[in-house]
Amino acid sequence: MKLIVVSAGLTQPSSTRLLADRLTEAVAQRAEVEVRVVELRDLAVDIANNFVTGFPNTRLREVVEAVTQADGLVVVTPIFSGSYSGLFKSFFDVIDNGALAGKPVLIAATGGTPRHSLALEHALRPLFAYLRAVVVPTAVYAAAEDWGSAGSHGRDPFTDGLGERIARAAQELAGLLSHRAPRGPEEEAVVPFEQQLAALRPVE
């Protein structure tokens, strides 16, 4: 199955990409997926030109097609001014609002303070609900303090709260991916809602 990871980090390296990589690794441990990472900063000019011209160029069109045809998505954005970044929102504005219908999506974000974690619930989750995607229950937020404990205390910052959230969200996405119906070359995968709920139940 094809998993597209969309990272809206602006710097290189970035904590947003680091979180995206950790989530990708966790999902890949739980489901057989072919992974492709999309760095939105590389498409910033293409996205802006799309709004000016009214249509995507070849590179942006190929990425949009890959996203809409994927079996599942992991999307990660930095939080600016209490919400997702403008680049992140602009990319998903390019996508038709029915193109992600029924697609499993894991939402995640990074920020300087834990206070911005609610942006996942008041900004990202409503965005993908509008796009009619199936968002996994566990959203993952990483604050600056989640990255700083390994060096000074000699422990992995992913062994406690953040690591647990990553593992739980990855399990939920892997469960949805494993329950997606087989597709023909021109068929959309349609999974009954009851089956989607069953995929999210924790394994006993």
mmCIF file of C-alpha atoms in Angstrom:
data_model
loop_
_atom_site.group_PDB
_atom_site.id
_atom_site.type_symbol
_atom_site.label_atom_id
_atom_site.label_comp_id
_atom_site.label_asym_id
_atom_site.label_seq_id
_atom_site.Cartn_x
_atom_site.Cartn_y
_atom_site.Cartn_z
ATOM 1 C CA MET A 1 0.000 0.000 0.000
ATOM 2 C CA LYS A 2 1.107 3.535 -0.705
ATOM 3 C CA LEU A 3 1.656 5.920 2.201
ATOM 4 C CA ILE A 4 2.312 9.588 1.421
ATOM 5 C CA VAL A 5 3.929 11.683 4.154
ATOM 6 C CA VAL A 6 3.376 15.443 3.794
ATOM 7 C CA SER A 7 5.807 17.606 5.775
ATOM 8 C CA ALA A 8 5.369 21.384 5.921
ATOM 9 C CA GLY A 9 8.612 22.137 7.746
ATOM 10 C CA LEU A 10 10.398 25.230 6.473
ATOM 11 C CA THR A 11 13.941 24.650 7.687
ATOM 12 C CA GLN A 12 16.429 21.886 6.994
ATOM 13 C CA PRO A 13 16.682 19.996 9.216
ATOM 14 C CA SER A 14 13.355 20.645 10.918
ATOM 15 C CA SER A 15 11.525 19.208 13.905
ATOM 16 C CA THR A 16 8.481 18.851 11.643
ATOM 17 C CA ARG A 17 10.372 16.493 9.335
ATOM 18 C CA LEU A 18 11.823 14.654 12.332
ATOM 19 C CA LEU A 19 8.328 14.012 13.684
ATOM 20 C CA ALA A 20 7.178 12.957 10.205
ATOM 21 C CA ASP A 21 10.040 10.452 10.010
ATOM 22 C CA ARG A 22 9.249 9.022 13.458
ATOM 23 C CA LEU A 23 5.609 8.575 12.549
ATOM 24 C CA THR A 24 6.516 6.992 9.214
ATOM 25 C CA GLU A 25 8.855 4.536 10.904
ATOM 26 C CA ALA A 26 6.170 3.590 13.419
ATOM 27 C CA VAL A 27 3.559 2.999 10.713
ATOM 28 C CA ALA A 28 6.006 0.973 8.598
ATOM 29 C CA GLN A 29 6.622 -1.310 11.586
ATOM 30 C CA ARG A 30 2.907 -2.111 11.691
ATOM 31 C CA ALA A 31 1.883 -2.251 8.013
ATOM 32 C CA GLU A 32 3.530 -3.061 4.698
ATOM 33 C CA VAL A 33 3.685 0.336 3.025
ATOM 34 C CA GLU A 34 5.549 1.987 0.188
ATOM 35 C CA VAL A 35 6.493 5.401 1.573
ATOM 36 C CA ARG A 36 6.953 8.680 -0.246
ATOM 37 C CA VAL A 37 7.770 11.901 1.604
ATOM 38 C CA VAL A 38 6.598 15.229 0.166
ATOM 39 C CA GLU A 39 8.432 18.321 1.427
ATOM 40 C CA LEU A 40 6.098 21.263 0.831
ATOM 41 C CA ARG A 41 8.864 23.855 1.043
ATOM 42 C CA ASP A 42 10.188 22.454 -2.262
ATOM 43 C CA LEU A 43 6.774 23.169 -3.820
ATOM 44 C CA ALA A 44 6.172 26.635 -2.338
ATOM 45 C CA VAL A 45 6.640 28.513 -5.619
ATOM 46 C CA ASP A 46 4.575 25.958 -7.549
ATOM 47 C CA ILE A 47 1.729 26.278 -5.042
ATOM 48 C CA ALA A 48 1.809 30.079 -5.225
ATOM 49 C CA ASN A 49 1.816 29.987 -9.041
ATOM 50 C CA ASN A 50 -1.202 27.685 -8.955
ATOM 51 C CA PHE A 51 -3.241 30.379 -7.196
ATOM 52 C CA VAL A 52 -2.117 33.016 -9.712
ATOM 53 C CA THR A 53 -2.590 30.961 -12.880
ATOM 54 C CA GLY A 54 -5.519 28.846 -11.778
ATOM 55 C CA PHE A 55 -3.910 25.493 -12.560
ATOM 56 C CA PRO A 56 -0.976 23.421 -11.230
ATOM 57 C CA ASN A 57 2.226 22.956 -13.169
ATOM 58 C CA THR A 58 3.511 19.487 -14.020
ATOM 59 C CA ARG A 59 5.450 18.974 -10.785
ATOM 60 C CA LEU A 60 2.636 20.072 -8.497
ATOM 61 C CA ARG A 61 0.065 18.094 -10.462
ATOM 62 C CA GLU A 62 2.132 14.921 -10.063
ATOM 63 C CA VAL A 63 2.370 15.411 -6.304
ATOM 64 C CA VAL A 64 -1.360 16.120 -5.968
ATOM 65 C CA GLU A 65 -2.133 12.954 -7.931
ATOM 66 C CA ALA A 66 0.186 10.939 -5.684
ATOM 67 C CA VAL A 67 -1.551 12.304 -2.578
ATOM 68 C CA THR A 68 -5.063 11.668 -3.859
ATOM 69 C CA GLN A 69 -4.208 8.152 -5.056
ATOM 70 C CA ALA A 70 -2.398 7.089 -1.881
ATOM 71 C CA ASP A 71 -3.912 4.519 0.453
ATOM 72 C CA GLY A 72 -3.163 6.690 3.479
ATOM 73 C CA LEU A 73 -1.549 9.956 4.562
ATOM 74 C CA VAL A 74 0.618 11.230 7.377
ATOM 75 C CA VAL A 75 0.488 15.032 7.481
ATOM 76 C CA VAL A 76 2.691 17.177 9.718
ATOM 77 C CA THR A 77 2.776 20.966 10.021
ATOM 78 C CA PRO A 78 4.479 23.493 12.268
ATOM 79 C CA ILE A 79 2.057 25.582 14.278
ATOM 80 C CA PHE A 80 2.170 29.321 13.558
ATOM 81 C CA SER A 81 -0.113 31.826 15.320
ATOM 82 C CA GLY A 82 -2.148 29.008 16.836
ATOM 83 C CA SER A 83 -2.879 27.163 13.592
ATOM 84 C CA TYR A 84 -1.340 25.224 10.694
ATOM 85 C CA SER A 85 1.141 27.017 8.456
ATOM 86 C CA GLY A 86 -0.024 28.956 5.410
ATOM 87 C CA LEU A 87 2.019 26.668 3.154
ATOM 88 C CA PHE A 88 0.306 23.593 4.588
ATOM 89 C CA LYS A 89 -3.172 25.070 4.108
ATOM 90 C CA SER A 90 -2.350 26.342 0.610
ATOM 91 C CA PHE A 91 -1.287 22.873 -0.521
ATOM 92 C CA PHE A 92 -4.512 21.258 0.621
ATOM 93 C CA ASP A 93 -6.485 24.133 -0.939
ATOM 94 C CA VAL A 94 -5.103 22.931 -4.286
ATOM 95 C CA ILE A 95 -6.709 19.507 -3.766
ATOM 96 C CA ASP A 96 -10.352 19.022 -4.718
ATOM 97 C CA ASN A 97 -12.504 18.786 -1.596
ATOM 98 C CA GLY A 98 -13.761 15.321 -2.544
ATOM 99 C CA ALA A 99 -10.423 13.814 -3.545
ATOM 100 C CA LEU A 100 -9.543 12.599 -0.041
ATOM 101 C CA ALA A 101 -12.970 11.155 0.780
ATOM 102 C CA GLY A 102 -12.616 8.023 2.905
ATOM 103 C CA LYS A 103 -8.819 8.202 2.979
ATOM 104 C CA PRO A 104 -7.138 7.415 6.334
ATOM 105 C CA VAL A 105 -5.101 10.363 7.620
ATOM 106 C CA LEU A 106 -2.837 10.731 10.640
ATOM 107 C CA ILE A 107 -2.505 14.389 11.665
ATOM 108 C CA ALA A 108 0.494 15.758 13.570
ATOM 109 C CA ALA A 109 2.139 19.073 14.386
ATOM 110 C CA THR A 110 5.146 20.675 16.033
ATOM 111 C CA GLY A 111 5.392 23.877 18.034
ATOM 112 C CA GLY A 112 7.372 25.776 20.600
ATOM 113 C CA THR A 113 5.019 25.238 23.517
ATOM 114 C CA PRO A 114 2.510 22.545 24.575
ATOM 115 C CA ARG A 115 -0.186 25.253 24.695
ATOM 116 C CA HIS A 116 -0.477 25.085 20.903
ATOM 117 C CA SER A 117 -1.365 21.393 20.881
ATOM 118 C CA LEU A 118 -5.089 22.196 20.667
ATOM 119 C CA ALA A 119 -4.500 23.459 17.120
ATOM 120 C CA LEU A 120 -4.674 19.813 16.071
ATOM 121 C CA GLU A 121 -8.283 19.662 17.227
ATOM 122 C CA HIS A 122 -9.561 23.135 16.304
ATOM 123 C CA ALA A 123 -7.667 23.511 12.995
ATOM 124 C CA LEU A 124 -6.285 20.309 11.458
ATOM 125 C CA ARG A 125 -9.052 17.882 12.343
ATOM 126 C CA PRO A 126 -11.833 20.170 10.999
ATOM 127 C CA LEU A 127 -9.817 20.740 7.802
ATOM 128 C CA PHE A 128 -9.623 17.036 7.018
ATOM 129 C CA ALA A 129 -13.198 16.467 8.134
ATOM 130 C CA TYR A 130 -14.172 19.049 5.504
ATOM 131 C CA LEU A 131 -12.108 17.104 2.972
ATOM 132 C CA ARG A 132 -14.064 13.996 4.074
ATOM 133 C CA ALA A 133 -10.971 12.061 5.083
ATOM 134 C CA VAL A 134 -11.019 9.530 7.932
ATOM 135 C CA VAL A 135 -8.792 11.057 10.616
ATOM 136 C CA VAL A 136 -7.372 8.645 13.199
ATOM 137 C CA PRO A 137 -8.455 9.427 16.774
ATOM 138 C CA THR A 138 -4.944 10.072 18.120
ATOM 139 C CA ALA A 139 -3.322 13.291 16.909
ATOM 140 C CA VAL A 140 0.371 13.765 17.684
ATOM 141 C CA TYR A 141 1.859 17.057 18.859
ATOM 142 C CA ALA A 142 5.540 17.586 19.668
ATOM 143 C CA ALA A 143 6.592 20.697 21.597
ATOM 144 C CA ALA A 144 10.160 21.955 21.798
ATOM 145 C CA GLU A 145 10.602 20.317 25.199
ATOM 146 C CA ASP A 146 9.827 16.885 23.727
ATOM 147 C CA TRP A 147 13.107 16.971 21.794
ATOM 148 C CA GLY A 148 15.497 18.169 24.501
ATOM 149 C CA SER A 149 15.612 15.468 27.137
ATOM 150 C CA ALA A 150 17.871 12.871 25.492
ATOM 151 C CA GLY A 151 21.130 14.825 25.599
ATOM 152 C CA SER A 152 21.030 16.012 29.202
ATOM 153 C CA HIS A 153 19.326 13.079 30.881
ATOM 154 C CA GLY A 154 20.664 10.218 28.756
ATOM 155 C CA ARG A 155 17.238 8.941 27.766
ATOM 156 C CA ASP A 156 15.288 8.739 24.574
ATOM 157 C CA PRO A 157 12.575 11.444 24.417
ATOM 158 C CA PHE A 158 10.412 8.971 22.489
ATOM 159 C CA THR A 159 10.191 6.443 25.333
ATOM 160 C CA ASP A 160 7.581 8.362 27.328
ATOM 161 C CA GLY A 161 4.514 10.443 26.412
ATOM 162 C CA LEU A 162 5.399 11.415 22.856
ATOM 163 C CA GLY A 163 6.578 7.926 21.970
ATOM 164 C CA GLU A 164 3.353 6.471 23.304
ATOM 165 C CA ARG A 165 1.270 8.878 21.239
ATOM 166 C CA ILE A 166 3.301 8.082 18.116
ATOM 167 C CA ALA A 167 2.843 4.347 18.657
ATOM 168 C CA ARG A 168 -0.893 4.663 19.292
ATOM 169 C CA ALA A 169 -1.502 6.895 16.255
ATOM 170 C CA ALA A 170 0.601 4.616 14.035
ATOM 171 C CA GLN A 171 -1.372 1.578 15.187
ATOM 172 C CA GLU A 172 -4.649 3.325 14.392
ATOM 173 C CA LEU A 173 -3.493 4.285 10.897
ATOM 174 C CA ALA A 174 -2.085 0.817 10.246
ATOM 175 C CA GLY A 175 -5.416 -0.669 11.315
ATOM 176 C CA LEU A 176 -7.315 1.476 8.832
ATOM 177 C CA LEU A 177 -4.838 0.698 6.059
ATOM 178 C CA SER A 178 -5.160 -3.039 6.648
ATOM 179 C CA HIS A 179 -8.951 -2.812 6.325
ATOM 180 C CA ARG A 180 -9.005 -0.895 3.062
ATOM 181 C CA ALA A 181 -10.760 -2.811 0.296
ATOM 182 C CA PRO A 182 -8.720 -4.009 -2.700
ATOM 183 C CA ARG A 183 -8.807 -1.586 -5.625
ATOM 184 C CA GLY A 184 -8.861 -2.060 -9.335
ATOM 185 C CA PRO A 185 -6.879 0.319 -11.534
ATOM 186 C CA GLU A 186 -9.722 2.834 -11.726
ATOM 187 C CA GLU A 187 -11.630 2.065 -8.532
ATOM 188 C CA GLU A 188 -11.695 3.963 -5.283
ATOM 189 C CA ALA A 189 -11.299 1.958 -2.111
ATOM 190 C CA VAL A 190 -14.620 2.026 -0.258
ATOM 191 C CA VAL A 191 -14.637 0.780 3.309
ATOM 192 C CA PRO A 192 -17.902 0.553 5.274
ATOM 193 C CA PHE A 193 -17.989 2.911 8.247
ATOM 194 C CA GLU A 194 -18.488 0.025 10.681
ATOM 195 C CA GLN A 195 -15.339 -1.614 9.334
ATOM 196 C CA GLN A 196 -13.386 1.600 9.780
ATOM 197 C CA LEU A 197 -14.490 1.764 13.424
ATOM 198 C CA ALA A 198 -13.485 -1.855 13.955
ATOM 199 C CA ALA A 199 -10.011 -1.082 12.639
ATOM 200 C CA LEU A 200 -9.557 1.597 15.301
ATOM 201 C CA ARG A 201 -10.365 -0.654 18.249
ATOM 202 C CA PRO A 202 -7.251 -1.561 20.261
ATOM 203 C CA VAL A 203 -6.006 -5.103 19.837
ATOM 204 C CA GLU A 204 -6.668 -7.167 22.976
#
